[in-house]
Amino acid sequence: MGDPVLAAVTALAAGIVLAAAAGLRAFLPLAGLAWAARLGFVSLNQGFSWLGADTAVAALTVAVLFELLGDKIPAVDHALDAVGVLVKPLAGMVVIAASVASLPPFWAAVLGIVAGAPLAGGIHLVKAKGRVLANLATLGFAAPLISLVEDIAGAILVVTALLVPFLALVLAVLLFVVFRRGRRAAPASVPTPDPPRSTRS
């Protein structure tokens, strides 16, 4: 038998990374965790075992496809960002609570609310602000490319969280730092109008 403390810490690390991924894509980490549980790769908290049911796996898979496709359309991506203010913190809470199988369901949910919800929500707000600035700077033409980069980053986080949680935790921190720096640099690319010239001679 493995060390239960190490197992709990590993599960928490995986949950934290999945919550970070939820800030980029709400349903991708949920679907990844659901598939992993359904295939027997991970154990879920008993209060969130429904996540591994066939109906949940199917519904989350469809939701992922809708989210990935819809986020490529400038008008739709803003709507998804608006809905994400509520959905992504909830997703962050669920993935952490479901990941820590060793805790009682109540305390797992509390941990998800304290850690997962604000982490996913904070990353979402940074992402949404950066998307608005990028769309203004490029008239929306960069939206599909930016969305694809976010898809790839989210998928990498989910896969590594489920396979190598501690490496995923380091990768999540690095990606977040790069992400923040990129977003801070975005306003500089937004064109500003020239000041009016004086008509006086």
Short mmCIF file of C-alpha atoms in Angstrom, two decimals:
data_model
loop_
_atom_site.label_atom_id
_atom_site.label_comp_id
_atom_site.label_asym_id
_atom_site.label_seq_id
_atom_site.Cartn_x
_atom_site.Cartn_y
_atom_site.Cartn_z
CA MET A 1 0.00 0.00 0.00
CA GLY A 2 1.18 3.52 -0.75
CA ASP A 3 1.64 6.33 1.69
CA PRO A 4 -1.85 7.81 2.31
CA VAL A 5 -0.40 11.26 3.03
CA LEU A 6 1.52 11.27 -0.25
CA ALA A 7 -1.58 10.04 -2.06
CA ALA A 8 -3.66 12.85 -0.55
CA VAL A 9 -1.08 15.52 -1.42
CA THR A 10 -0.79 14.15 -4.96
CA ALA A 11 -4.56 14.24 -5.38
CA LEU A 12 -4.66 17.80 -4.08
CA ALA A 13 -1.91 18.84 -6.53
CA ALA A 14 -3.90 17.30 -9.37
CA GLY A 15 -7.04 19.09 -8.22
CA ILE A 16 -5.28 22.45 -8.05
CA VAL A 17 -3.97 22.09 -11.60
CA LEU A 18 -7.39 20.99 -12.86
CA ALA A 19 -8.92 24.03 -11.18
CA ALA A 20 -6.37 26.24 -12.94
CA ALA A 21 -7.33 24.60 -16.23
CA ALA A 22 -10.99 25.32 -15.43
CA GLY A 23 -10.10 29.01 -15.57
CA LEU A 24 -9.30 28.51 -19.25
CA ARG A 25 -11.95 25.94 -20.18
CA ALA A 26 -14.73 25.13 -17.75
CA PHE A 27 -15.69 21.71 -19.03
CA LEU A 28 -12.34 20.34 -20.23
CA PRO A 29 -10.95 19.46 -16.76
CA LEU A 30 -14.35 18.17 -15.65
CA ALA A 31 -14.56 15.90 -18.69
CA GLY A 32 -10.94 14.80 -18.29
CA LEU A 33 -11.49 13.89 -14.66
CA ALA A 34 -14.78 12.16 -15.50
CA TRP A 35 -13.16 10.05 -18.23
CA ALA A 36 -10.20 9.21 -15.99
CA ALA A 37 -12.57 8.06 -13.24
CA ARG A 38 -14.75 6.12 -15.67
CA LEU A 39 -11.69 4.27 -17.00
CA GLY A 40 -10.37 3.58 -13.50
CA PHE A 41 -7.29 5.81 -13.61
CA VAL A 42 -8.31 7.96 -10.63
CA SER A 43 -10.50 7.61 -7.56
CA LEU A 44 -13.16 10.23 -6.89
CA ASN A 45 -14.39 11.55 -3.57
CA GLN A 46 -17.46 9.55 -2.62
CA GLY A 47 -19.61 12.69 -2.58
CA PHE A 48 -18.67 13.38 -6.22
CA SER A 49 -18.73 9.84 -7.60
CA TRP A 50 -21.53 10.92 -9.96
CA LEU A 51 -18.84 12.57 -12.06
CA GLY A 52 -17.76 9.16 -13.32
CA ALA A 53 -21.24 8.03 -14.35
CA ASP A 54 -21.96 7.39 -18.04
CA THR A 55 -24.46 10.24 -18.26
CA ALA A 56 -22.02 12.74 -16.73
CA VAL A 57 -19.19 11.60 -19.01
CA ALA A 58 -21.40 11.94 -22.10
CA ALA A 59 -22.84 15.33 -21.10
CA LEU A 60 -19.43 16.78 -20.24
CA THR A 61 -17.94 15.52 -23.51
CA VAL A 62 -20.65 17.31 -25.48
CA ALA A 63 -20.17 20.43 -23.35
CA VAL A 64 -16.42 20.41 -24.12
CA LEU A 65 -17.06 20.26 -27.86
CA PHE A 66 -19.54 23.15 -27.65
CA GLU A 67 -17.17 25.24 -25.54
CA LEU A 68 -14.16 24.63 -27.79
CA LEU A 69 -16.06 25.44 -30.98
CA GLY A 70 -18.02 28.39 -29.58
CA ASP A 71 -14.92 30.06 -28.19
CA LYS A 72 -13.53 30.44 -31.72
CA ILE A 73 -16.31 32.91 -32.65
CA PRO A 74 -15.73 36.51 -31.41
CA ALA A 75 -19.36 37.21 -30.46
CA VAL A 76 -19.88 33.83 -28.85
CA ASP A 77 -16.62 33.93 -26.92
CA HIS A 78 -17.77 37.05 -25.08
CA ALA A 79 -21.01 35.29 -24.14
CA LEU A 80 -19.05 32.28 -22.90
CA ASP A 81 -16.79 34.58 -20.88
CA ALA A 82 -19.85 36.18 -19.29
CA VAL A 83 -21.32 32.80 -18.35
CA GLY A 84 -17.87 31.66 -17.22
CA VAL A 85 -17.91 34.14 -14.35
CA LEU A 86 -20.26 31.71 -12.61
CA VAL A 87 -19.53 28.39 -14.31
CA LYS A 88 -15.73 28.34 -14.07
CA PRO A 89 -15.48 28.90 -10.30
CA LEU A 90 -18.05 26.14 -9.88
CA ALA A 91 -15.99 23.86 -12.13
CA GLY A 92 -12.87 24.72 -10.14
CA MET A 93 -14.63 23.83 -6.91
CA VAL A 94 -15.89 20.50 -8.25
CA VAL A 95 -12.57 19.28 -9.70
CA ILE A 96 -10.69 19.88 -6.45
CA ALA A 97 -13.45 18.41 -4.28
CA ALA A 98 -13.78 15.36 -6.53
CA SER A 99 -10.01 14.81 -6.67
CA VAL A 100 -9.40 14.50 -2.91
CA ALA A 101 -10.92 11.07 -2.34
CA SER A 102 -9.53 10.77 1.20
CA LEU A 103 -11.58 13.63 2.67
CA PRO A 104 -15.20 13.48 3.82
CA PRO A 105 -17.46 15.00 1.13
CA PHE A 106 -18.29 18.06 3.23
CA TRP A 107 -14.66 19.00 3.81
CA ALA A 108 -13.79 18.20 0.21
CA ALA A 109 -16.48 20.66 -0.89
CA VAL A 110 -15.17 23.29 1.55
CA LEU A 111 -11.66 22.83 0.16
CA GLY A 112 -13.04 23.21 -3.34
CA ILE A 113 -14.84 26.42 -2.42
CA VAL A 114 -11.80 27.90 -0.65
CA ALA A 115 -9.15 26.89 -3.19
CA GLY A 116 -10.69 25.79 -6.47
CA ALA A 117 -13.36 28.43 -7.01
CA PRO A 118 -11.16 31.53 -6.54
CA LEU A 119 -8.30 29.98 -8.55
CA ALA A 120 -10.48 29.18 -11.56
CA GLY A 121 -12.37 32.47 -11.26
CA GLY A 122 -9.19 34.56 -11.05
CA ILE A 123 -7.62 32.95 -14.10
CA HIS A 124 -10.88 33.38 -16.00
CA LEU A 125 -11.03 37.10 -15.25
CA VAL A 126 -7.44 37.61 -16.44
CA LYS A 127 -8.19 35.61 -19.58
CA ALA A 128 -11.43 37.45 -20.34
CA LYS A 129 -9.81 40.87 -19.95
CA GLY A 130 -6.98 39.87 -22.24
CA ARG A 131 -9.41 38.52 -24.83
CA VAL A 132 -11.28 41.84 -24.96
CA LEU A 133 -8.03 43.77 -25.46
CA ALA A 134 -6.84 41.35 -28.15
CA ASN A 135 -10.15 41.58 -30.01
CA LEU A 136 -10.00 45.37 -29.94
CA ALA A 137 -6.44 45.38 -31.21
CA THR A 138 -7.10 42.94 -34.06
CA LEU A 139 -10.81 43.60 -34.76
CA GLY A 140 -11.54 40.06 -33.59
CA PHE A 141 -9.33 38.34 -36.16
CA ALA A 142 -6.96 36.97 -33.49
CA ALA A 143 -9.77 35.36 -31.49
CA PRO A 144 -9.56 31.88 -33.07
CA LEU A 145 -5.77 31.73 -32.70
CA ILE A 146 -5.85 32.91 -29.07
CA SER A 147 -8.62 30.43 -28.35
CA LEU A 148 -6.58 27.60 -29.87
CA VAL A 149 -3.58 28.49 -27.68
CA GLU A 150 -5.86 28.43 -24.63
CA ASP A 151 -7.26 25.05 -25.75
CA ILE A 152 -3.76 23.60 -25.98
CA ALA A 153 -2.69 25.06 -22.62
CA GLY A 154 -5.84 23.73 -20.96
CA ALA A 155 -5.41 20.27 -22.48
CA ILE A 156 -1.75 20.10 -21.39
CA LEU A 157 -2.71 21.04 -17.85
CA VAL A 158 -5.48 18.43 -17.70
CA VAL A 159 -3.36 15.58 -19.09
CA THR A 160 -0.34 16.32 -16.91
CA ALA A 161 -2.55 16.84 -13.84
CA LEU A 162 -3.93 13.33 -14.25
CA LEU A 163 -0.60 11.68 -15.10
CA VAL A 164 2.10 13.65 -13.23
CA PRO A 165 0.39 16.04 -10.79
CA PHE A 166 3.50 17.62 -9.25
CA LEU A 167 5.07 18.34 -12.64
CA ALA A 168 1.71 19.72 -13.71
CA LEU A 169 1.70 22.02 -10.69
CA VAL A 170 5.06 23.51 -11.72
CA LEU A 171 3.88 23.78 -15.32
CA ALA A 172 0.69 25.54 -14.21
CA VAL A 173 2.69 28.17 -12.33
CA LEU A 174 4.95 28.75 -15.34
CA LEU A 175 2.02 29.01 -17.73
CA PHE A 176 0.24 31.42 -15.40
CA VAL A 177 3.31 33.68 -15.22
CA VAL A 178 3.67 33.69 -19.01
CA PHE A 179 -0.06 34.21 -19.38
CA ARG A 180 -0.06 37.22 -17.05
CA ARG A 181 2.92 38.80 -18.77
CA GLY A 182 1.31 38.34 -22.16
CA ARG A 183 -1.94 39.92 -20.97
CA ARG A 184 -0.13 42.89 -19.44
CA ALA A 185 1.64 43.51 -22.73
CA ALA A 186 -1.61 43.35 -24.71
CA PRO A 187 -2.78 46.96 -24.07
CA ALA A 188 0.36 48.28 -25.76
CA SER A 189 -0.83 46.74 -29.02
CA VAL A 190 -4.14 48.59 -28.96
CA PRO A 191 -3.87 51.56 -31.31
CA THR A 192 -4.49 54.98 -29.78
CA PRO A 193 -5.79 57.89 -31.84
CA ASP A 194 -3.43 60.75 -32.68
CA PRO A 195 -4.05 63.97 -30.74
CA PRO A 196 -5.91 66.65 -32.73
CA ARG A 197 -3.65 69.10 -34.47
CA SER A 198 -3.98 72.79 -33.71
CA THR A 199 -5.40 74.91 -36.53
CA ARG A 200 -3.61 78.01 -35.29
CA SER A 201 -0.67 79.32 -37.34
#
